[in-house]
């Protein structure tokens, strides 16, 4: 059962573009929503955590929003750079434990 | 203590062998989680400890898998009679219980290759 869906699965953009990654989830009883970055063969780097009482979080060129009523979160990356190339994962947190991850969006930013 | 650590970072083994991985959580984090990530997929939950008690195990955790956290600090994940399908990245995370939801902090993972 796929509970968290990420679209697109892969994305290739030229450097400098603003882009949006999408994450949708089927269970509206969400607690937190967290975005991660994963470089090939590496572990997870936390980017932004949105608690259920919040609508968005910002860090540098990254902005993440959460709309529980529609079951969606978006990660906005401004002025993309080649160093942003990675897989981006969203994870739904329900209850007090257990993250449910999407399958990720593989981003490639071309110089 | 700067974060969650895992050892080893890479493990190559032959089918049928047993392997054991270790996870050291952030100090004073009483919750510890194991996840498995196969190629092209997001991590999937395996099991969860609160202190030394194992509170939930996923159906993914077959009887060949066993996890322990004997003193409520570090944890081990053992796979017996490894199969090629066990090849994956095994990720450990830890957290404190918090009113706002327990943010999990992930380790670098152990990459297992079963030949």
PDB file of C-alpha atoms in Angstrom:
ATOM      1  CA  UNK A   1       0.000   0.000   0.000  1.00  0.00           C
ATOM      2  CA  UNK A   2       1.562   3.276  -1.157  1.00  0.00           C
ATOM      3  CA  UNK A   3       0.754   5.908   1.445  1.00  0.00           C
ATOM      4  CA  UNK A   4       3.156   8.625   0.343  1.00  0.00           C
ATOM      5  CA  UNK A   5       3.603   9.550  -3.310  1.00  0.00           C
ATOM      6  CA  UNK A   6       6.209  11.844  -4.790  1.00  0.00           C
ATOM      7  CA  UNK A   7       5.902  13.440  -8.191  1.00  0.00           C
ATOM      8  CA  UNK A   8       7.854  13.687 -10.383  1.00  0.00           C
ATOM      9  CA  UNK A   9      10.027  10.629  -9.900  1.00  0.00           C
ATOM     10  CA  UNK A  10      12.890  12.354 -11.702  1.00  0.00           C
ATOM     11  CA  UNK A  11      13.581  15.894 -12.786  1.00  0.00           C
ATOM     12  CA  UNK A  12      16.344  17.509 -14.798  1.00  0.00           C
ATOM     13  CA  UNK A  13      16.589  21.299 -14.924  1.00  0.00           C
ATOM     14  CA  UNK A  14      19.138  23.910 -15.985  1.00  0.00           C
ATOM     15  CA  UNK A  15      20.976  25.803 -13.285  1.00  0.00           C
ATOM     16  CA  UNK A  16      19.144  28.819 -11.922  1.00  0.00           C
ATOM     17  CA  UNK A  17      15.612  27.512 -12.315  1.00  0.00           C
ATOM     18  CA  UNK A  18      13.104  27.604  -9.494  1.00  0.00           C
ATOM     19  CA  UNK A  19      11.443  24.254  -9.015  1.00  0.00           C
ATOM     20  CA  UNK A  20       8.733  22.523  -7.036  1.00  0.00           C
ATOM     21  CA  UNK A  21       8.741  18.964  -5.758  1.00  0.00           C
ATOM     22  CA  UNK A  22       5.454  17.405  -4.732  1.00  0.00           C
ATOM     23  CA  UNK A  23       4.541  14.976  -1.975  1.00  0.00           C
ATOM     24  CA  UNK A  24       1.029  13.636  -1.392  1.00  0.00           C
ATOM     25  CA  UNK A  25      -0.240  11.381   1.365  1.00  0.00           C
ATOM     26  CA  UNK A  26      -3.454   9.482   1.876  1.00  0.00           C
ATOM     27  CA  UNK A  27      -3.831   9.716   5.645  1.00  0.00           C
ATOM     28  CA  UNK A  28      -4.921  13.160   6.816  1.00  0.00           C
ATOM     29  CA  UNK A  29      -4.167  12.235  10.430  1.00  0.00           C
ATOM     30  CA  UNK A  30      -0.688  13.499   9.904  1.00  0.00           C
ATOM     31  CA  UNK A  31       1.512  14.634  12.722  1.00  0.00           C
ATOM     32  CA  UNK A  32       4.609  16.026  11.035  1.00  0.00           C
ATOM     33  CA  UNK A  33       5.960  16.142   7.500  1.00  0.00           C
ATOM     34  CA  UNK A  34       9.687  16.135   6.917  1.00  0.00           C
ATOM     35  CA  UNK A  35      11.805  16.619   3.811  1.00  0.00           C
ATOM     36  CA  UNK A  36      15.180  14.963   3.398  1.00  0.00           C
ATOM     37  CA  UNK A  37      17.999  15.027   0.902  1.00  0.00           C
ATOM     38  CA  UNK A  38      19.921  11.883   0.028  1.00  0.00           C
ATOM     39  CA  UNK A  39      23.102  11.829  -2.019  1.00  0.00           C
ATOM     40  CA  UNK A  40      23.938   8.595  -3.888  1.00  0.00           C
ATOM     41  CA  UNK A  41      24.958   5.826  -1.502  1.00  0.00           C
ATOM     42  CA  UNK A  42      24.651   8.097   1.514  1.00  0.00           C
ATOM     43  CA  UNK A  43      22.342   8.523   4.476  1.00  0.00           C
ATOM     44  CA  UNK A  44      19.574  11.075   4.936  1.00  0.00           C
ATOM     45  CA  UNK A  45      20.103  14.773   5.540  1.00  0.00           C
ATOM     46  CA  UNK A  46      17.155  16.531   7.109  1.00  0.00           C
ATOM     47  CA  UNK A  47      16.111  19.680   5.245  1.00  0.00           C
ATOM     48  CA  UNK A  48      12.885  20.906   6.773  1.00  0.00           C
ATOM     49  CA  UNK A  49      10.434  19.633   9.372  1.00  0.00           C
ATOM     50  CA  UNK A  50       6.873  20.957   9.334  1.00  0.00           C
ATOM     51  CA  UNK A  51       4.848  20.206  12.413  1.00  0.00           C
ATOM     52  CA  UNK A  52       1.147  19.595  11.951  1.00  0.00           C
ATOM     53  CA  UNK A  53       0.247  22.975  13.467  1.00  0.00           C
ATOM     54  CA  UNK A  54       2.455  24.764  10.937  1.00  0.00           C
ATOM     55  CA  UNK A  55       1.839  25.558   7.290  1.00  0.00           C
ATOM     56  CA  UNK A  56       5.378  26.083   6.085  1.00  0.00           C
ATOM     57  CA  UNK A  57       9.049  26.205   6.941  1.00  0.00           C
ATOM     58  CA  UNK A  58      11.904  28.020   5.251  1.00  0.00           C
ATOM     59  CA  UNK A  59      15.642  27.495   5.233  1.00  0.00           C
ATOM     60  CA  UNK A  60      17.783  29.480   2.841  1.00  0.00           C
ATOM     61  CA  UNK A  61      16.673  28.738  -0.712  1.00  0.00           C
ATOM     62  CA  UNK A  62      14.265  26.036   0.460  1.00  0.00           C
ATOM     63  CA  UNK A  63      10.634  26.463   1.402  1.00  0.00           C
ATOM     64  CA  UNK A  64       8.305  23.634   2.328  1.00  0.00           C
ATOM     65  CA  UNK A  65       4.561  23.911   2.750  1.00  0.00           C
ATOM     66  CA  UNK A  66       2.004  21.556   4.230  1.00  0.00           C
ATOM     67  CA  UNK A  67      -1.703  21.379   3.389  1.00  0.00           C
ATOM     68  CA  UNK A  68      -3.239  18.652   5.501  1.00  0.00           C
ATOM     69  CA  UNK A  69      -6.736  19.119   4.081  1.00  0.00           C
ATOM     70  CA  UNK A  70      -5.575  18.250   0.578  1.00  0.00           C
ATOM     71  CA  UNK A  71      -2.947  15.767   1.726  1.00  0.00           C
ATOM     72  CA  UNK A  72      -0.080  17.566   0.048  1.00  0.00           C
ATOM     73  CA  UNK A  73       3.290  19.069   0.760  1.00  0.00           C
ATOM     74  CA  UNK A  74       5.560  20.916  -1.644  1.00  0.00           C
ATOM     75  CA  UNK A  75       9.258  21.650  -1.502  1.00  0.00           C
ATOM     76  CA  UNK A  76      10.247  24.788  -3.361  1.00  0.00           C
ATOM     77  CA  UNK A  77      13.890  25.230  -4.351  1.00  0.00           C
ATOM     78  CA  UNK A  78      14.857  28.687  -5.534  1.00  0.00           C
ATOM     79  CA  UNK A  79      17.680  29.410  -7.952  1.00  0.00           C
ATOM     80  CA  UNK A  80      18.745  25.786  -8.253  1.00  0.00           C
ATOM     81  CA  UNK A  81      22.462  24.920  -8.336  1.00  0.00           C
ATOM     82  CA  UNK A  82      24.343  21.816  -9.525  1.00  0.00           C
ATOM     83  CA  UNK A  83      25.088  21.063  -5.865  1.00  0.00           C
ATOM     84  CA  UNK A  84      21.345  20.595  -5.315  1.00  0.00           C
ATOM     85  CA  UNK A  85      21.480  17.421  -7.404  1.00  0.00           C
ATOM     86  CA  UNK A  86      20.314  14.592  -5.173  1.00  0.00           C
ATOM     87  CA  UNK A  87      17.255  12.531  -4.307  1.00  0.00           C
ATOM     88  CA  UNK A  88      14.665  14.362  -2.254  1.00  0.00           C
ATOM     89  CA  UNK A  89      12.468  12.313   0.068  1.00  0.00           C
ATOM     90  CA  UNK A  90       9.415  13.335   2.011  1.00  0.00           C
ATOM     91  CA  UNK A  91       8.277  11.432   5.083  1.00  0.00           C
ATOM     92  CA  UNK A  92       4.957  11.492   6.850  1.00  0.00           C
ATOM     93  CA  UNK A  93       5.047  11.113  10.603  1.00  0.00           C
ATOM     94  CA  UNK A  94       1.923   9.754  12.209  1.00  0.00           C
ATOM     95  CA  UNK A  95       1.357   9.107  15.862  1.00  0.00           C
ATOM     96  CA  UNK A  96       4.514   9.302  17.879  1.00  0.00           C
ATOM     97  CA  UNK A  97       6.816   7.203  15.762  1.00  0.00           C
ATOM     98  CA  UNK A  98       7.431   5.539  12.422  1.00  0.00           C
ATOM     99  CA  UNK A  99       8.162   7.616   9.407  1.00  0.00           C
ATOM    100  CA  UNK A 100       6.446   6.644   6.149  1.00  0.00           C
ATOM    101  CA  UNK A 101       8.607   7.680   3.229  1.00  0.00           C
ATOM    102  CA  UNK A 102       7.824   8.386  -0.382  1.00  0.00           C
ATOM    103  CA  UNK A 103       9.959   6.880  -3.128  1.00  0.00           C
ATOM    104  CA  UNK A 104      11.710  10.169  -3.755  1.00  0.00           C
ATOM    105  CA  UNK A 105      12.348  12.628  -6.576  1.00  0.00           C
ATOM    106  CA  UNK A 106      15.748  12.340  -8.273  1.00  0.00           C
ATOM    107  CA  UNK A 107      16.863  15.856  -9.134  1.00  0.00           C
ATOM    108  CA  UNK A 108      19.635  16.745 -11.532  1.00  0.00           C
ATOM    109  CA  UNK A 109      20.608  20.378 -11.962  1.00  0.00           C
ATOM    110  CA  UNK A 110      22.644  20.966 -15.096  1.00  0.00           C
ATOM    111  CA  UNK A 111      25.463  23.522 -15.103  1.00  0.00           C
TER     112      UNK A 111
ATOM    113  CA  UNK B   1      28.423  13.389  20.453  1.00  0.00           C
ATOM    114  CA  UNK B   2      27.534  14.819  17.104  1.00  0.00           C
ATOM    115  CA  UNK B   3      24.926  12.408  15.826  1.00  0.00           C
ATOM    116  CA  UNK B   4      23.810   8.863  15.202  1.00  0.00           C
ATOM    117  CA  UNK B   5      26.630   6.538  14.234  1.00  0.00           C
ATOM    118  CA  UNK B   6      26.465   3.173  12.509  1.00  0.00           C
ATOM    119  CA  UNK B   7      29.040   0.467  12.089  1.00  0.00           C
ATOM    120  CA  UNK B   8      30.124  -0.889   9.706  1.00  0.00           C
ATOM    121  CA  UNK B   9      29.396   1.522   6.888  1.00  0.00           C
ATOM    122  CA  UNK B  10      29.710  -1.212   4.283  1.00  0.00           C
ATOM    123  CA  UNK B  11      29.410  -4.985   4.533  1.00  0.00           C
ATOM    124  CA  UNK B  12      29.864  -7.548   1.783  1.00  0.00           C
ATOM    125  CA  UNK B  13      28.953 -11.102   2.653  1.00  0.00           C
ATOM    126  CA  UNK B  14      28.183 -14.381   0.981  1.00  0.00           C
ATOM    127  CA  UNK B  15      24.698 -15.818   0.907  1.00  0.00           C
ATOM    128  CA  UNK B  16      23.984 -17.879   3.984  1.00  0.00           C
ATOM    129  CA  UNK B  17      26.304 -15.983   6.308  1.00  0.00           C
ATOM    130  CA  UNK B  18      25.162 -14.090   9.403  1.00  0.00           C
ATOM    131  CA  UNK B  19      25.799 -10.361   9.746  1.00  0.00           C
ATOM    132  CA  UNK B  20      25.387  -7.923  12.622  1.00  0.00           C
ATOM    133  CA  UNK B  21      25.124  -4.148  12.450  1.00  0.00           C
ATOM    134  CA  UNK B  22      25.474  -1.668  15.274  1.00  0.00           C
ATOM    135  CA  UNK B  23      23.800   1.669  15.860  1.00  0.00           C
ATOM    136  CA  UNK B  24      24.782   4.221  18.474  1.00  0.00           C
ATOM    137  CA  UNK B  25      22.035   6.814  18.947  1.00  0.00           C
ATOM    138  CA  UNK B  26      22.393  10.389  20.067  1.00  0.00           C
ATOM    139  CA  UNK B  27      23.009  10.471  23.818  1.00  0.00           C
ATOM    140  CA  UNK B  28      19.833  10.549  25.895  1.00  0.00           C
ATOM    141  CA  UNK B  29      17.618   9.696  22.928  1.00  0.00           C
ATOM    142  CA  UNK B  30      15.398   6.988  24.329  1.00  0.00           C
ATOM    143  CA  UNK B  31      13.785   6.014  21.021  1.00  0.00           C
ATOM    144  CA  UNK B  32      15.640   4.102  18.334  1.00  0.00           C
ATOM    145  CA  UNK B  33      14.422   2.997  14.910  1.00  0.00           C
ATOM    146  CA  UNK B  34      15.681   0.732  12.148  1.00  0.00           C
ATOM    147  CA  UNK B  35      14.752   1.214   8.497  1.00  0.00           C
ATOM    148  CA  UNK B  36      15.710  -0.610   5.314  1.00  0.00           C
ATOM    149  CA  UNK B  37      16.135   1.070   1.945  1.00  0.00           C
ATOM    150  CA  UNK B  38      16.423  -0.834  -1.303  1.00  0.00           C
ATOM    151  CA  UNK B  39      17.624   0.719  -4.537  1.00  0.00           C
ATOM    152  CA  UNK B  40      15.260   3.320  -5.922  1.00  0.00           C
ATOM    153  CA  UNK B  41      12.898   3.160  -2.970  1.00  0.00           C
ATOM    154  CA  UNK B  42      12.332   5.211   0.133  1.00  0.00           C
ATOM    155  CA  UNK B  43      13.317   3.785   3.513  1.00  0.00           C
ATOM    156  CA  UNK B  44      10.850   1.328   5.052  1.00  0.00           C
ATOM    157  CA  UNK B  45      10.277   0.952   8.769  1.00  0.00           C
ATOM    158  CA  UNK B  46      11.599  -2.247  10.344  1.00  0.00           C
ATOM    159  CA  UNK B  47      11.401  -1.876  14.104  1.00  0.00           C
ATOM    160  CA  UNK B  48      11.308   0.584  16.984  1.00  0.00           C
ATOM    161  CA  UNK B  49      12.639   0.625  20.542  1.00  0.00           C
ATOM    162  CA  UNK B  50      11.739   2.782  23.475  1.00  0.00           C
ATOM    163  CA  UNK B  51      14.586   2.358  25.904  1.00  0.00           C
ATOM    164  CA  UNK B  52      15.288  -1.390  25.867  1.00  0.00           C
ATOM    165  CA  UNK B  53      11.758  -2.426  24.903  1.00  0.00           C
ATOM    166  CA  UNK B  54      11.070  -3.374  21.298  1.00  0.00           C
ATOM    167  CA  UNK B  55       7.596  -1.925  20.794  1.00  0.00           C
ATOM    168  CA  UNK B  56       6.870  -2.647  17.150  1.00  0.00           C
ATOM    169  CA  UNK B  57       8.200  -4.889  14.391  1.00  0.00           C
ATOM    170  CA  UNK B  58       7.271  -4.601  10.748  1.00  0.00           C
ATOM    171  CA  UNK B  59       6.162  -7.622   8.752  1.00  0.00           C
ATOM    172  CA  UNK B  60       9.310  -6.942   6.727  1.00  0.00           C
ATOM    173  CA  UNK B  61      11.283  -8.231   9.700  1.00  0.00           C
ATOM    174  CA  UNK B  62      11.262 -11.949   9.013  1.00  0.00           C
ATOM    175  CA  UNK B  63      12.345 -14.512  11.590  1.00  0.00           C
ATOM    176  CA  UNK B  64      15.868 -14.294  10.173  1.00  0.00           C
ATOM    177  CA  UNK B  65      16.105 -10.754  11.516  1.00  0.00           C
ATOM    178  CA  UNK B  66      16.558  -9.873  15.167  1.00  0.00           C
ATOM    179  CA  UNK B  67      17.169  -6.521  16.803  1.00  0.00           C
ATOM    180  CA  UNK B  68      18.200  -5.789  20.349  1.00  0.00           C
ATOM    181  CA  UNK B  69      18.838  -2.808  22.540  1.00  0.00           C
ATOM    182  CA  UNK B  70      19.972  -4.475  25.743  1.00  0.00           C
ATOM    183  CA  UNK B  71      20.752  -1.477  27.911  1.00  0.00           C
ATOM    184  CA  UNK B  72      18.620   1.094  26.201  1.00  0.00           C
ATOM    185  CA  UNK B  73      21.624   2.688  24.539  1.00  0.00           C
ATOM    186  CA  UNK B  74      23.173   1.147  21.393  1.00  0.00           C
ATOM    187  CA  UNK B  75      21.277  -1.334  19.262  1.00  0.00           C
ATOM    188  CA  UNK B  76      22.241  -4.265  17.080  1.00  0.00           C
ATOM    189  CA  UNK B  77      20.470  -5.679  14.043  1.00  0.00           C
ATOM    190  CA  UNK B  78      21.379  -9.239  13.122  1.00  0.00           C
ATOM    191  CA  UNK B  79      20.469 -11.010   9.915  1.00  0.00           C
ATOM    192  CA  UNK B  80      20.883 -14.768   9.900  1.00  0.00           C
ATOM    193  CA  UNK B  81      21.338 -16.890   6.778  1.00  0.00           C
ATOM    194  CA  UNK B  82      21.524 -13.827   4.538  1.00  0.00           C
ATOM    195  CA  UNK B  83      19.838 -13.895   1.138  1.00  0.00           C
ATOM    196  CA  UNK B  84      20.532 -11.769  -1.921  1.00  0.00           C
ATOM    197  CA  UNK B  85      17.245  -9.987  -1.316  1.00  0.00           C
ATOM    198  CA  UNK B  86      18.640  -8.672   1.955  1.00  0.00           C
ATOM    199  CA  UNK B  87      21.013  -6.411   0.008  1.00  0.00           C
ATOM    200  CA  UNK B  88      20.024  -2.892   0.998  1.00  0.00           C
ATOM    201  CA  UNK B  89      20.970   0.156   3.023  1.00  0.00           C
ATOM    202  CA  UNK B  90      20.088  -0.279   6.694  1.00  0.00           C
ATOM    203  CA  UNK B  91      19.410   3.028   8.398  1.00  0.00           C
ATOM    204  CA  UNK B  92      19.175   3.738  12.095  1.00  0.00           C
ATOM    205  CA  UNK B  93      17.516   6.786  13.640  1.00  0.00           C
ATOM    206  CA  UNK B  94      16.974   8.061  17.151  1.00  0.00           C
ATOM    207  CA  UNK B  95      14.712  10.592  18.821  1.00  0.00           C
ATOM    208  CA  UNK B  96      13.546  12.073  22.055  1.00  0.00           C
ATOM    209  CA  UNK B  97       9.844  12.009  22.777  1.00  0.00           C
ATOM    210  CA  UNK B  98       8.562  15.523  22.299  1.00  0.00           C
ATOM    211  CA  UNK B  99       5.183  17.141  22.525  1.00  0.00           C
ATOM    212  CA  UNK B 100       5.531  18.346  18.969  1.00  0.00           C
ATOM    213  CA  UNK B 101       6.290  14.926  17.581  1.00  0.00           C
ATOM    214  CA  UNK B 102       9.553  13.103  17.874  1.00  0.00           C
ATOM    215  CA  UNK B 103      11.897  14.308  15.142  1.00  0.00           C
ATOM    216  CA  UNK B 104      14.119  11.444  14.106  1.00  0.00           C
ATOM    217  CA  UNK B 105      17.819  11.927  13.412  1.00  0.00           C
ATOM    218  CA  UNK B 106      19.310   9.462  10.967  1.00  0.00           C
ATOM    219  CA  UNK B 107      22.706   7.817  10.876  1.00  0.00           C
ATOM    220  CA  UNK B 108      24.824   7.366   7.727  1.00  0.00           C
ATOM    221  CA  UNK B 109      23.559   3.830   7.179  1.00  0.00           C
ATOM    222  CA  UNK B 110      25.151   0.433   6.656  1.00  0.00           C
ATOM    223  CA  UNK B 111      25.181  -0.773   3.072  1.00  0.00           C
ATOM    224  CA  UNK B 112      24.855  -4.549   2.870  1.00  0.00           C
ATOM    225  CA  UNK B 113      25.723  -6.484  -0.267  1.00  0.00           C
ATOM    226  CA  UNK B 114      24.946 -10.195  -0.302  1.00  0.00           C
ATOM    227  CA  UNK B 115      26.759 -12.098  -3.048  1.00  0.00           C
TER     228      UNK B 115
END
